[in-house]
Coordinates of C-alpha atoms and ligand atoms in Angstrom, one line a residue:
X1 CA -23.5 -28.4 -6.3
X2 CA -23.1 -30.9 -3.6
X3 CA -20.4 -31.2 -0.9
X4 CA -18.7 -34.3 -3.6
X5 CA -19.0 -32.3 -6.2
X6 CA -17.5 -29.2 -4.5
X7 CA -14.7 -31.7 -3.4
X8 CA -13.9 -31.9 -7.1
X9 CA -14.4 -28.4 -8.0
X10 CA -12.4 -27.3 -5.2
X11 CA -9.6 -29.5 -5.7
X12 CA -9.4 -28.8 -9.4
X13 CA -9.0 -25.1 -8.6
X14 CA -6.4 -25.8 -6.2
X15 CA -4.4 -28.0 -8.6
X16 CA -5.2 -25.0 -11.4
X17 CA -4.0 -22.3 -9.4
X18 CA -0.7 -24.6 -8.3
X19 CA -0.1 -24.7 -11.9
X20 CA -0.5 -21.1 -12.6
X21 CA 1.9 -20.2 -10.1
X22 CA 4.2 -22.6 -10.8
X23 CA 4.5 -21.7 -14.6
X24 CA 4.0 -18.1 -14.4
X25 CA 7.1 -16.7 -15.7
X26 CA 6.3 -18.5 -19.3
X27 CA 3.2 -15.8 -19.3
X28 CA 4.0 -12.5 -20.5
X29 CA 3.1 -10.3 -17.5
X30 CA 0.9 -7.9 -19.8
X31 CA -2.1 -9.3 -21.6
X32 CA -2.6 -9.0 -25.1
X33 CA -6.3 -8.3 -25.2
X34 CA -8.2 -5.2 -26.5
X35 CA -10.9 -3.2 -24.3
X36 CA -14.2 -5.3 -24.4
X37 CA -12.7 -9.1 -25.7
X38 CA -14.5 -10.2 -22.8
X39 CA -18.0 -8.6 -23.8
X40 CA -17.8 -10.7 -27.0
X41 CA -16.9 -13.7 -25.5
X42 CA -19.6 -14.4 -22.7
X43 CA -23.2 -15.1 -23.2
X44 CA -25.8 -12.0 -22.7
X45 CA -27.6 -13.8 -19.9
X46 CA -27.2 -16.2 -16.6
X47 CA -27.3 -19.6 -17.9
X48 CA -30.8 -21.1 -17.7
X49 CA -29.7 -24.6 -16.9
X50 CA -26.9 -25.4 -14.2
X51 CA -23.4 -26.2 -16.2
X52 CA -20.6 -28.7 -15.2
X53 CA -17.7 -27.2 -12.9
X54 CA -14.8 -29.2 -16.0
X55 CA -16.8 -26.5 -18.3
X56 CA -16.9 -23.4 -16.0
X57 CA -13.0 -24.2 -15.0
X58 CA -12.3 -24.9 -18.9
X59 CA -13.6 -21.1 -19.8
X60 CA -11.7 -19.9 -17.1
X61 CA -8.5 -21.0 -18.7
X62 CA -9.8 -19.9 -22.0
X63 CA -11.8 -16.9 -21.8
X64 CA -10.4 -15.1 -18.2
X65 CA -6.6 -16.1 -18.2
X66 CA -6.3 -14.1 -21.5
X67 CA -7.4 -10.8 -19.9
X68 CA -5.5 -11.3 -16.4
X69 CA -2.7 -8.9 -15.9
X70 CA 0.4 -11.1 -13.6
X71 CA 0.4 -9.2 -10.6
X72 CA 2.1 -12.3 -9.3
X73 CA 4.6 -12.4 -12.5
X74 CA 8.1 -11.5 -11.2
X75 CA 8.2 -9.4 -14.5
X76 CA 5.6 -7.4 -12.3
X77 CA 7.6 -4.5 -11.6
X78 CA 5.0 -1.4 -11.6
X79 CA 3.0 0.1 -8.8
X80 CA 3.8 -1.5 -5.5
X81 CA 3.6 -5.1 -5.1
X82 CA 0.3 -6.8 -4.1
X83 CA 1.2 -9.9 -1.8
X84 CA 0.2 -13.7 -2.0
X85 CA 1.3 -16.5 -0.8
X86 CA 0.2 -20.1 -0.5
X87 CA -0.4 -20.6 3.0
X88 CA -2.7 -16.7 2.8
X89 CA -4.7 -18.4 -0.1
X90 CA -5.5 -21.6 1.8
X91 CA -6.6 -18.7 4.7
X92 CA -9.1 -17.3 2.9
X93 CA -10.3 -20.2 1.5
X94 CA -10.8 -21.6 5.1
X95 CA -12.4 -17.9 5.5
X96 CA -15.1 -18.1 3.0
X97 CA -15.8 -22.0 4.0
X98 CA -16.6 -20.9 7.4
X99 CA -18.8 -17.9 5.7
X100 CA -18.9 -16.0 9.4
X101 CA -19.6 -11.9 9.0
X102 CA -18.3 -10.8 12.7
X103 CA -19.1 -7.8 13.5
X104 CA -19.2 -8.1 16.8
X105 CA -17.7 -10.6 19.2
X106 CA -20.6 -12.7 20.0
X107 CA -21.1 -13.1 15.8
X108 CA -18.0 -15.2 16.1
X109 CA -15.4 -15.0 19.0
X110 CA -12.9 -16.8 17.1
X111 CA -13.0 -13.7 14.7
X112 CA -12.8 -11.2 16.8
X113 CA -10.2 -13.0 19.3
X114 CA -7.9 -13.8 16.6
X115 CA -7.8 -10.4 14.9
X116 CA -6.9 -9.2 18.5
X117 CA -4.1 -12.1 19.0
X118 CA -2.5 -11.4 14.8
X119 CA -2.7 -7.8 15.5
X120 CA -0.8 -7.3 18.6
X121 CA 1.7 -10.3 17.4
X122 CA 2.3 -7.8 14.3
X123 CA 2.5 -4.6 16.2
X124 CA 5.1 -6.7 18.0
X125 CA 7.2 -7.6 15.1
X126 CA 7.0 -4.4 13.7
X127 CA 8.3 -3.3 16.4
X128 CA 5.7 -0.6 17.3
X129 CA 5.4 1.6 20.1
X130 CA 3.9 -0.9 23.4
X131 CA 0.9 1.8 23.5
X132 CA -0.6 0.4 20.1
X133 CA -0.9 -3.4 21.6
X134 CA -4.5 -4.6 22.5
X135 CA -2.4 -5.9 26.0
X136 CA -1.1 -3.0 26.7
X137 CA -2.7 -1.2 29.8
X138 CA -4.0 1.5 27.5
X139 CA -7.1 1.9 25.0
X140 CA -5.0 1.2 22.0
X141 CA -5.3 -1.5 19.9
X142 CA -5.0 -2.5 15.9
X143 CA -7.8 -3.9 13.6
X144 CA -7.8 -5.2 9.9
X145 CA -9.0 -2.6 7.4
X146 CA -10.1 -3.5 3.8
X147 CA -7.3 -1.0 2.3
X148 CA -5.5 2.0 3.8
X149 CA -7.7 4.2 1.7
X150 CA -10.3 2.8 4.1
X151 CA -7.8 3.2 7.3
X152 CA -7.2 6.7 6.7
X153 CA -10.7 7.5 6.1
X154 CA -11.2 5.9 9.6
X155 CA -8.3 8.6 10.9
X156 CA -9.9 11.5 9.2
X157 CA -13.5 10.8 10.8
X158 CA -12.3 10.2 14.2
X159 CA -10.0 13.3 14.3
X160 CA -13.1 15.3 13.0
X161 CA -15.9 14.0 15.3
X162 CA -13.1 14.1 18.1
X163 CA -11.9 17.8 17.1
X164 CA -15.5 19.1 17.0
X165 CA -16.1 17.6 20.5
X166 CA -13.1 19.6 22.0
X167 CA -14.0 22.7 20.1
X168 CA -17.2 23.2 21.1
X169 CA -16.4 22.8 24.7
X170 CA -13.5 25.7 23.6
X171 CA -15.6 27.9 21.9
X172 CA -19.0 27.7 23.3
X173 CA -19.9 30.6 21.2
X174 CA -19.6 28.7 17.8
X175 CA -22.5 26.7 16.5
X176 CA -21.5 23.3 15.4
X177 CA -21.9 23.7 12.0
X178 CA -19.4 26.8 12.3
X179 CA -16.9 24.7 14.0
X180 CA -17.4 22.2 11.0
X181 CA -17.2 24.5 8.7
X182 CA -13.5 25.8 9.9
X183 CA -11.6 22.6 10.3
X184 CA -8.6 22.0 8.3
X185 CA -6.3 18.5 7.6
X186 CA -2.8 18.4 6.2
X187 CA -0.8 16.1 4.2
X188 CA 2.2 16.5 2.3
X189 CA 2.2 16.4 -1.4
X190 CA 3.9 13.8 -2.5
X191 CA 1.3 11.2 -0.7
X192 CA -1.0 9.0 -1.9
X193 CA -4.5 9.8 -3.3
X194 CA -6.6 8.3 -1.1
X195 CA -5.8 11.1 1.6
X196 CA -7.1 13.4 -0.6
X197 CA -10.1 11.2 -1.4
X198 CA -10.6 10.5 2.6
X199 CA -10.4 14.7 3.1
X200 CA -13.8 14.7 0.2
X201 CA -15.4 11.4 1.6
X202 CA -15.7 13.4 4.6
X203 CA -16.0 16.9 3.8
X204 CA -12.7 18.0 5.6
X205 CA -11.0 20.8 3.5
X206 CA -7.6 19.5 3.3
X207 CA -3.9 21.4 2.5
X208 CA -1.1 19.3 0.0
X209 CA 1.9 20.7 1.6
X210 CA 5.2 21.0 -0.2
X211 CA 7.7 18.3 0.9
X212 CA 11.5 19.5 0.9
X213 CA 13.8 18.8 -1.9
X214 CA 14.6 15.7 -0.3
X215 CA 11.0 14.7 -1.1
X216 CA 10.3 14.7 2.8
X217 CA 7.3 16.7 4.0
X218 CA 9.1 18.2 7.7
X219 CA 7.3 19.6 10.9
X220 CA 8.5 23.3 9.6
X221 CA 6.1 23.1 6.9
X222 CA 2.9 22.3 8.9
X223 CA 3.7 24.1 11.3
X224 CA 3.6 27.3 9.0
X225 CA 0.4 25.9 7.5
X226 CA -1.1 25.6 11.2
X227 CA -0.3 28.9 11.5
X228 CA -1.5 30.8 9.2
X229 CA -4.7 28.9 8.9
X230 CA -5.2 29.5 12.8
X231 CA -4.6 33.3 12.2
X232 CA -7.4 32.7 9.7
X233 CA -9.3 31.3 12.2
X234 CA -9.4 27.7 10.9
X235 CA -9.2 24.7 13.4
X236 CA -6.3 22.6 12.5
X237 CA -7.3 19.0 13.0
X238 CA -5.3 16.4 11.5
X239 CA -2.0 15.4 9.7
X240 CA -1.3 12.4 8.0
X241 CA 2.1 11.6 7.0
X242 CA 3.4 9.5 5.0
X243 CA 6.6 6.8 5.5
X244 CA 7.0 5.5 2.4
X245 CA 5.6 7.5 -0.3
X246 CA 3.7 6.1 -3.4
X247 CA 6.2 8.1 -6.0
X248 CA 9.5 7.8 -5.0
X249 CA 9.0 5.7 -1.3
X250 CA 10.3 9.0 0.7
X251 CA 10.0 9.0 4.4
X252 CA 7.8 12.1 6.2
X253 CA 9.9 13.3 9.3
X254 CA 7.0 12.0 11.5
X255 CA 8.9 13.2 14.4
X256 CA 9.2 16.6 13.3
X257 CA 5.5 16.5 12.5
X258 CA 4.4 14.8 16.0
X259 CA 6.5 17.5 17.9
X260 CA 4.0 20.2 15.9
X261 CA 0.6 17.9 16.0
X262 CA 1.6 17.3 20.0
X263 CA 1.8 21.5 20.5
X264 CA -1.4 22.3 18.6
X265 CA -3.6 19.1 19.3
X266 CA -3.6 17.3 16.0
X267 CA -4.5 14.2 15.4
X268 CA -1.3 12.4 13.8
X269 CA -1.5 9.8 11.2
X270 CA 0.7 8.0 9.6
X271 CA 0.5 5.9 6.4
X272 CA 2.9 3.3 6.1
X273 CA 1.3 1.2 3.3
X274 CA 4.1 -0.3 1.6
X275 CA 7.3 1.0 3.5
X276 CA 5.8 -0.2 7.1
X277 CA 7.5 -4.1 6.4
X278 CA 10.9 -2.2 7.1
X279 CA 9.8 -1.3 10.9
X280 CA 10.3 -4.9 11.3
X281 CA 14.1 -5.2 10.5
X282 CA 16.5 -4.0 12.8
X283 CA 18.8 -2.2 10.5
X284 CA 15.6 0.4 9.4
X285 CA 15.4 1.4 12.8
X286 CA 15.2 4.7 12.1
X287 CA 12.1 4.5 9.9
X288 CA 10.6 4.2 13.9
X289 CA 11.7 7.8 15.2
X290 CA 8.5 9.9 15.8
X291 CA 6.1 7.1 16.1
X292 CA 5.3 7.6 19.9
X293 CA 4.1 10.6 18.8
X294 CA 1.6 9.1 16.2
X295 CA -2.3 8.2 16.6
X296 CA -3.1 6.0 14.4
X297 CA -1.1 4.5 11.6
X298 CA -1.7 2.3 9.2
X299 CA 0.4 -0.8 7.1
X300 CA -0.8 -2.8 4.1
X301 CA 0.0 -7.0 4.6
X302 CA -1.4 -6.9 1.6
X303 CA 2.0 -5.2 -0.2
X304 CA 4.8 -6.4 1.5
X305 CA 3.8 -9.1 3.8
X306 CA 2.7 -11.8 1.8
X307 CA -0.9 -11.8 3.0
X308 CA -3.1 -11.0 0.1
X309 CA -5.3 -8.7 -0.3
X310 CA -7.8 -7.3 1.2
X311 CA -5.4 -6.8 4.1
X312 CA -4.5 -3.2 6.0
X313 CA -3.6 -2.8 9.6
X314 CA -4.5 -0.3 11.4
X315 CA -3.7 0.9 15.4
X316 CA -5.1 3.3 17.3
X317 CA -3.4 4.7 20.5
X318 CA -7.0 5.6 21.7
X319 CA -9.3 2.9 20.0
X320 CA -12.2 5.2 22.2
X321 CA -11.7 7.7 19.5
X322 CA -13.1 6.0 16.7
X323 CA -15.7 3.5 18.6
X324 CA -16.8 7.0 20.1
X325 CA -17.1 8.4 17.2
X326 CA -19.2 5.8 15.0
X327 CA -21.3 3.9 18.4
X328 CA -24.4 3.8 16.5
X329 CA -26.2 1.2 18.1
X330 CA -29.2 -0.6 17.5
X331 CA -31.3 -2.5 20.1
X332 CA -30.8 -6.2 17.1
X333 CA -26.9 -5.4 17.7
X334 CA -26.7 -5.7 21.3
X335 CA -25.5 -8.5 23.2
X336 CA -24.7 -9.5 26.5
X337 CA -20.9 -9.9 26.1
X338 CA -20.3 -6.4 24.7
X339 CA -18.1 -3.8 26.3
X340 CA -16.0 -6.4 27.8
X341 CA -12.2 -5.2 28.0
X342 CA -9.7 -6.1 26.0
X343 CA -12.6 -7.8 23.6
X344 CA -13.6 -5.2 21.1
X345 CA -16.6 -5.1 19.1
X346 CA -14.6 -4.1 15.7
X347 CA -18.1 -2.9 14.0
X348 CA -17.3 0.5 15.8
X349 CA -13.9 0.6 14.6
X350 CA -14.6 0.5 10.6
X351 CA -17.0 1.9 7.9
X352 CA -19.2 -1.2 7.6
X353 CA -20.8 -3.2 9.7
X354 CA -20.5 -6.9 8.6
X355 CA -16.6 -7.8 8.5
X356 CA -14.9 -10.7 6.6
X357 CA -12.8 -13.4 8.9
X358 CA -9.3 -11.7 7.8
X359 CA -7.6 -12.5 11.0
X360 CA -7.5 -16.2 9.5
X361 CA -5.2 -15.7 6.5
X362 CA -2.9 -13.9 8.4
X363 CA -2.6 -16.3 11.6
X364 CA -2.4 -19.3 8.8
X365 CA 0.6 -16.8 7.2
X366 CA 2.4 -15.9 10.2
X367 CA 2.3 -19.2 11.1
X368 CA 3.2 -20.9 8.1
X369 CA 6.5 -19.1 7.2
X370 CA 7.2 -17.8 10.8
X371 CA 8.9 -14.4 11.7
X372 CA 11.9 -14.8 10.1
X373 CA 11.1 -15.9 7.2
X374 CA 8.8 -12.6 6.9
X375 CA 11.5 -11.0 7.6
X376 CA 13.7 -12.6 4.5
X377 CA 11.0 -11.6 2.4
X378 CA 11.1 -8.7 2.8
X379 CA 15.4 -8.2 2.8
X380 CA 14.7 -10.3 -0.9
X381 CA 12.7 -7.7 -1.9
X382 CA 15.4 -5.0 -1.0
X383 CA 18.7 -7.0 -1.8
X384 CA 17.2 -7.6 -5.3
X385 CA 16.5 -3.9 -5.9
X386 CA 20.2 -3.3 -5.1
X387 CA 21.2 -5.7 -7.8
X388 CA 19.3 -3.9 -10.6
X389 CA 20.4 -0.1 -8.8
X390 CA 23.6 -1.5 -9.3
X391 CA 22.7 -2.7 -12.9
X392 CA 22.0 0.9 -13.8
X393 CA 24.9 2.6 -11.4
X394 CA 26.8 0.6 -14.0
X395 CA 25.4 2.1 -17.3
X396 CA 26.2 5.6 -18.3
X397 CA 23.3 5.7 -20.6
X398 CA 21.3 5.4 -17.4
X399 CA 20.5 7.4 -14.3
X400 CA 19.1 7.3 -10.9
X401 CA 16.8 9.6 -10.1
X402 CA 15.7 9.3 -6.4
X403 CA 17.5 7.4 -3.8
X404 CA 16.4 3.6 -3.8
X405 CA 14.7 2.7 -0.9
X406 CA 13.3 -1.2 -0.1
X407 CA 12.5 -2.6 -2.9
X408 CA 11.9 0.6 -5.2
X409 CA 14.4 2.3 -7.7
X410 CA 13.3 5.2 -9.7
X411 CA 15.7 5.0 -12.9
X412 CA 15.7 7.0 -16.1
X413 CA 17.4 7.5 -19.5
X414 CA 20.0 10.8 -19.1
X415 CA 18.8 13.4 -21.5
X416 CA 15.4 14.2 -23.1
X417 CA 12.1 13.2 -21.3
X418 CA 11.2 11.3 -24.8
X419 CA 14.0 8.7 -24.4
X420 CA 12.6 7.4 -20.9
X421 CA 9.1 7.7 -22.7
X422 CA 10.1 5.9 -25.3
X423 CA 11.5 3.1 -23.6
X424 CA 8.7 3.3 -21.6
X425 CA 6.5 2.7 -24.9
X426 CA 8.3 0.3 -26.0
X427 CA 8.9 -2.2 -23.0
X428 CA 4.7 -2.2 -23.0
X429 CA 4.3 -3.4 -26.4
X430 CA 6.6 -6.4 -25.8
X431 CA 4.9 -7.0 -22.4
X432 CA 7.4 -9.0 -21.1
X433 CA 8.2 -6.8 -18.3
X434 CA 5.8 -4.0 -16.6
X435 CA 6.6 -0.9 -15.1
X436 CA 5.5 3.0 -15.0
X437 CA 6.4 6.0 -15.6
X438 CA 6.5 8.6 -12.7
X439 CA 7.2 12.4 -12.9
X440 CA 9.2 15.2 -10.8
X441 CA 9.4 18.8 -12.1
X442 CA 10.2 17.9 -15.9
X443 CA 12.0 14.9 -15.1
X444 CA 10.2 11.8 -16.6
X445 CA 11.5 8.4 -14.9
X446 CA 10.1 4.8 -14.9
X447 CA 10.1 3.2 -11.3
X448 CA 11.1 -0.6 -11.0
X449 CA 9.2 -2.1 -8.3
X450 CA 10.0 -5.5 -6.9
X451 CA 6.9 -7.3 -6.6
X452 CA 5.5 -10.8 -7.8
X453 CA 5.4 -14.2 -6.0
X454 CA 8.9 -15.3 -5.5
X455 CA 10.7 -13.0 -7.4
X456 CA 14.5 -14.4 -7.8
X457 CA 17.9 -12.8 -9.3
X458 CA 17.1 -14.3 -12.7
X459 CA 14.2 -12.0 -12.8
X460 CA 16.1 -9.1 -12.6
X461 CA 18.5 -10.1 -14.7
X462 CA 15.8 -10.7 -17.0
X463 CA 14.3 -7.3 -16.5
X464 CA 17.4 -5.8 -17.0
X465 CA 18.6 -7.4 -20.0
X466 CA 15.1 -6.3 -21.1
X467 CA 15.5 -2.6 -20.4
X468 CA 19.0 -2.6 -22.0
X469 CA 18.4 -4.2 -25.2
X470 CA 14.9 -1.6 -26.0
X471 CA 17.0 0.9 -24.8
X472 CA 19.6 0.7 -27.2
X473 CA 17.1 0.5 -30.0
X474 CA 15.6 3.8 -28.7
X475 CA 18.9 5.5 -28.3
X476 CA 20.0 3.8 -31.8
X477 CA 17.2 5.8 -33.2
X478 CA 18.6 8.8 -31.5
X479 CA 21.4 8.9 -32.4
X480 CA 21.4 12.4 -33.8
X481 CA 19.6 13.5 -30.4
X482 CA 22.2 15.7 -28.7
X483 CA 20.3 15.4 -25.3
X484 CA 21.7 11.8 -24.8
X485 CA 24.7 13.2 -23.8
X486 CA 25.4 12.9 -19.9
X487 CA 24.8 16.1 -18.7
X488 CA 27.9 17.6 -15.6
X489 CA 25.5 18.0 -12.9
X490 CA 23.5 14.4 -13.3
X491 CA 27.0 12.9 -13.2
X492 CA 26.5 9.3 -11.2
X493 CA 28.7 8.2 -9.4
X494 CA 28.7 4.7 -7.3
X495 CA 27.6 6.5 -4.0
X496 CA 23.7 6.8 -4.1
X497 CA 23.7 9.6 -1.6
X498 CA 25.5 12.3 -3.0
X499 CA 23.6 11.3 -6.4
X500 CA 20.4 12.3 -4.4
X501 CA 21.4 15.6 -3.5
X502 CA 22.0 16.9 -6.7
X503 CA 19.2 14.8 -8.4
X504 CA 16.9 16.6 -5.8
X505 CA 17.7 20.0 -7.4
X506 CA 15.6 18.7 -10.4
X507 CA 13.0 17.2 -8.5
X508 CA 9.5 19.8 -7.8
X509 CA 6.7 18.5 -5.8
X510 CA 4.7 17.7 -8.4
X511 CA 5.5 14.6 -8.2
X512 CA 2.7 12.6 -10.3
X513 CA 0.3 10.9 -8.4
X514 CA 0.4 7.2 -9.0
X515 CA -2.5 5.9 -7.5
Ligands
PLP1 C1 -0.7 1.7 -2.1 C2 -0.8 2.8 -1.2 C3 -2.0 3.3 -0.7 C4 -3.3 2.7 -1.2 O1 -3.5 1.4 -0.6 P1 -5.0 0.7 -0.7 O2 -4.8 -0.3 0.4 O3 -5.2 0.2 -2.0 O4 -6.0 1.7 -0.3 C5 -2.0 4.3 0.2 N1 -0.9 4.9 0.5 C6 0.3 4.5 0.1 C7 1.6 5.2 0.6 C8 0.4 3.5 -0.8 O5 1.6 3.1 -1.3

C-alpha cells in the first residue's frame, strides 16, 4: 500500500467509524452471533495475493461488525465504562503514524516530555496531593500504565524489592530468601482481581480482608491483620486500597489505612480505577482525605476520562522506588542524556521496555474538550445515574441495594434471588440493553453502569422502559410467588442513606468478583 492509497484507506475508515458512532443506538448493544461464526467465515490461510482496501473494509462491515459487542452503545450499561472519544481516536492515530517506541528520553523526547507535561496537568486537575507532580521539588512523579492491573503490579514489585532492602539491613541475621519468604500484602475484599493477580505475578502471599458492612475496608481491620501476622513473624509490606470498588463503587477509608501503613512502614496503594474522575470535582472532596498518606495510586482515563484505552495513570511519591527497583541496564540502552532531573527515562518505571506514544491521545483530549468539559462528563455520567435511581426509588417492585455512587446503581427485584435472575435472563436475550448481575451474601442484584459514547436521558429512559416492561413479564409469571412481596426491613424510602444502612445488614463480603 502506498502513501495515496493509505490516503484512501485511511479516510474511508475515518468516514466508517464516523458513521458507526453516529448510528449506534440503531445496533442492539449485544451481538447475535454464536461461539466460533467467525472461524467459519474467514479463510484458513494469509491471502497469497495482496487484496483491495474497498474489500478488506467491505468484510469488516460484514463479517467483524456482527460479532462486536457496543461498548460505545449508551445501552452499554455493564461493567464500568471504557472511554472514547473523537479527538483520543485521532491521538492514537497520530500515535501509530509516528510509530515511535520511547523507552527512554533520547528514543523520542517529545514522548517522554509530553507524558511528563499530561501527567502533572492531570495530577493537577485531580486535584492530587503537590508531592505526586513531576515539578514538585520531590522524586514523585506519574507515568501512563497499560491498565491498572499493570499499575498495581508496578506497586506490589516496588514495595517488595523496597521492603527486602530495609529488612535485611533490620535483620541482618535472615537470609534473603527468608526475608522473601515472610512478606505479606493486604487488600480488602471487595477489590478488584487484578490485586490478587499482581500478589501471584509476583509471588507475594497476599490477605483479602473483610470490608465493614458499609462495604468499606477501614484501618482497624489491617491493622489487626498487621498484627497478628507480625506476631507470626511475617513482614507486612503493602496495602492497596481501593476508592471505588469494582462491585458496588465503595470507597476504602484510605486515611484510616495510611495512618496504620505510616506506623508500620507499608507501602500504600491506592486504586482509583474508575472512581478517581470524582477527585476532580469539587463537591467529591472528600473522596481526597488520606491521600497524603498514599504511595502510589493509580486512575484509569481509559474509564471515565474519555481517553481510550490503553490508558492508566499512575504516580509515585518516590518514583526512586520503582526505577531502583527494576534499573537493569544494558550498555545498547545507555545514552548521554539519561539521569537528567525532572526528565525520566520511563523504561524503569514499567514492566516493558518499549512504550507506545500515549501521552499524545491524552494531550490531543485534554486539549480538545478542555477542563471543564472533562469535568461535565463526568457530572453526565452521575446526574444520569440519579435519574434512573430515581426511576427505581419510584417503583415498589424494585429496590436499591447499595448506595449509588457516580455513575453506578446497584438495583434489584424485592423478593426471591430468581426474579432479579430472571430479568437478568431475559434483558440478554433481547439485547437491547446490557448489564450484570453482581452478588452480596444471598442477595443477587444487576448493576446499571453508565457508560457508552455520549450517553443522553433518552437512553436511560430507554433502559428503563426496558427493565420495566421484562420485569413485569417476569413478575406476571410469578404471580403466585409469595416472595414478591416487599419485605418490612427492605422498605425504600426516597432517602438513599438510611436505605444503605439497613440494606448493609444483607450485604456479606463476598461480594462477587466482577472482573
Ligand atoms: C476496572 C478496574 C480494574 C481493572 O482495570 P484494568 O485497567 O483493565 O486493569 C482494577 N480496579 C478497579 C477498581 C477497576 O474498576
Amino acid at each position: 500500500m502506498d502513501s495515496k492509497e493509505f490516503r484512501e484507506f485511511g479516510k474511508a475508515a475515518i468516514d466508517f467509524i464516523a458513521d458507526y458512532m453516529d448510528t449506534i443506538r440503531e445496533r442492539d448493544v449485544l451481538p447475535s452471533v454464536s461461539p466460533g461464526y467467525l472461524f467459519d467465515l474467514l479463510p484458513k490461510e494469509i491471502p497469497e495475493a495482496p487484496e483491495k482496501w474497498q474489500n478488506i473494509l467491505s468484510d469488516i462491515n460484514t463479517t467483524i461488525m456482527p460479532g462486536l459487542t457496543h461498548w460505545q452503545s449508551p445501552n452499554m450499561h455493564a461493567y464500568y465504562p471504557t472511554a472514547t472519544s473523537f479527538p483520543s481516536i485521532v491521538g492514537e492515530m497520530l500515535s501509530s503514524g509516528f510509530g515511535v517506541i520511547g523507552f527512554s528520553w533520547i528514543c523520542s523526547p517529545a514522548c517522554t516530555e509530553l507524558e511528563v507535561v499530561v501527567m502533572d496537568w492531570l495530577a493537577k486537575f485531580l486535584n492530587l496531593p503537590s508531592e505526586f507532580l513531576h515539578s514538585s521539588e520531590g522524586p514523585g512523579g506519574g507515568v501512563i500504565q497499560g491498565s491498572a492491573s499493570e499499575s498495581v503490579l508496578v506497586a506490589v514489585l516496588a514495595a517488595r524489592e523496597q521492603a527486602v532492602k530495609r529488612i535485611q539491613t533490620e535483620h541482618p541475621d535472615l537470609s534473603e530468601s527468608e526475608i522473601r519468604g515472610r512478606l505479606m500484602a493486604y487488600s480488602g475484599d471487595q477489590s478488584n482481581s487484578c490485586i490478587e493477580k499482581a500478589c501471584v505475578l509476583s509471588a507475594v502471599p497476599y490477605r483479602l480482608l473483610p470490608a465493614g458492612d458499609d462495604l468499606v475496608l477501614h484501618g482497624e481491620a489491617l491493622r489487626q491483620a498487621v498484627e497478628e501476622d507480625k506476631a507470626k513473624g511475617l513482614f507486612p509490606i503493602i496495602c492497596i486500597a481501593t476508592v471505588g470498588t469494582t462491585g458496588t463503587c465503595a470507597y476504602d477509608d484510605v486515611q484510616g489505612l495510611g495512618q496504620v501503613c505510616k506506623e508500620e512502614n507499608i507501602w500504600l496503594h491506592v486504586d482509583a480505577a474508575y472512581a478517581g474522575a470524582a477527585f476532580a470535582l469539587p463537591e467529591y472532596n472528600e473522596l481526597l482525605r488520606g491521600l497524603e498518606l498514599v504511595d502510589s495510586l493509580n486512575f484509569n482515563l481509559h474509564k471515565f476520562l474519555l481517553v481510550n484505552f490503553d490508558c492508566c495513570a499512575m504516580w509515585l511519591r518516590d518514583a526512586n522506588q520503582v526505577s531502583d527497583s527494576f534499573n537493569v541496564d544494558r550498555i545498547y540502552l545507555k545514552h548521554k542524556y539519561e539521569g537528567k532531573s525532572q526528565v525520566p527515562d520511563y523504561r524503569h518505571w514499567q514492566i516493558s521496555l518499549g512504550r507506545r506514544f500515549r501521552a499524545l491521545k491524552v494531550w490531543i483530549t485534554f486539549r480538545s474538550i478542555g477542563a471543564e468539559g472533562l469535568r461535565a462528563h463526568v457530572r453526565k455520567h452521575i446526574a444520569l445515574a440519579e435519574q434512573f435511581e430515581k426511576f427505581v426509588l419510584n417503583d415498589k417492585r424494585f429496590e436499591i441495594v447499595a448506595k449509588r455512587a457516580l455513575g453506578l446503581v446497584c438495583f434489584r427485584l424485592r423478593g426471591d434471588n430468581s426474579l432479579t435472575t430472571s430479568l437478568l435472563d431475559r434483558l440478554m436475550d433481547r439485547k437491547k440493553v446490557y448489564l450484570i448481575q453482581a452478588k452480596y451474601k444471598d442477595t443477587h442484584f444487576l448493576r446499571f453502569v453508565v457508560c457508552g459514547y455520549n450517553a443522553e436521558e433518552k437512553d436511560v429512559d430507554f433502559a428503563w422502559k426496558e427493565i420495566k416492561e421484562q420485569a413485569e413479564l417476569v413478575l406476571g409469571s410469578n404471580k403466585e410467588n409469595k416472595s414478591i412481596e416487599p419485605l418490612k426491613e427492605h422498605a425504600v424510602k426516597n432517602d438513599v442513606g438510611q436505605i444503605t444502612e439497613k440494606i448493609a445488614l444483607l450485604l456479606s463480603s463476598d461480594c462477587e468478583k466482577l472482573q
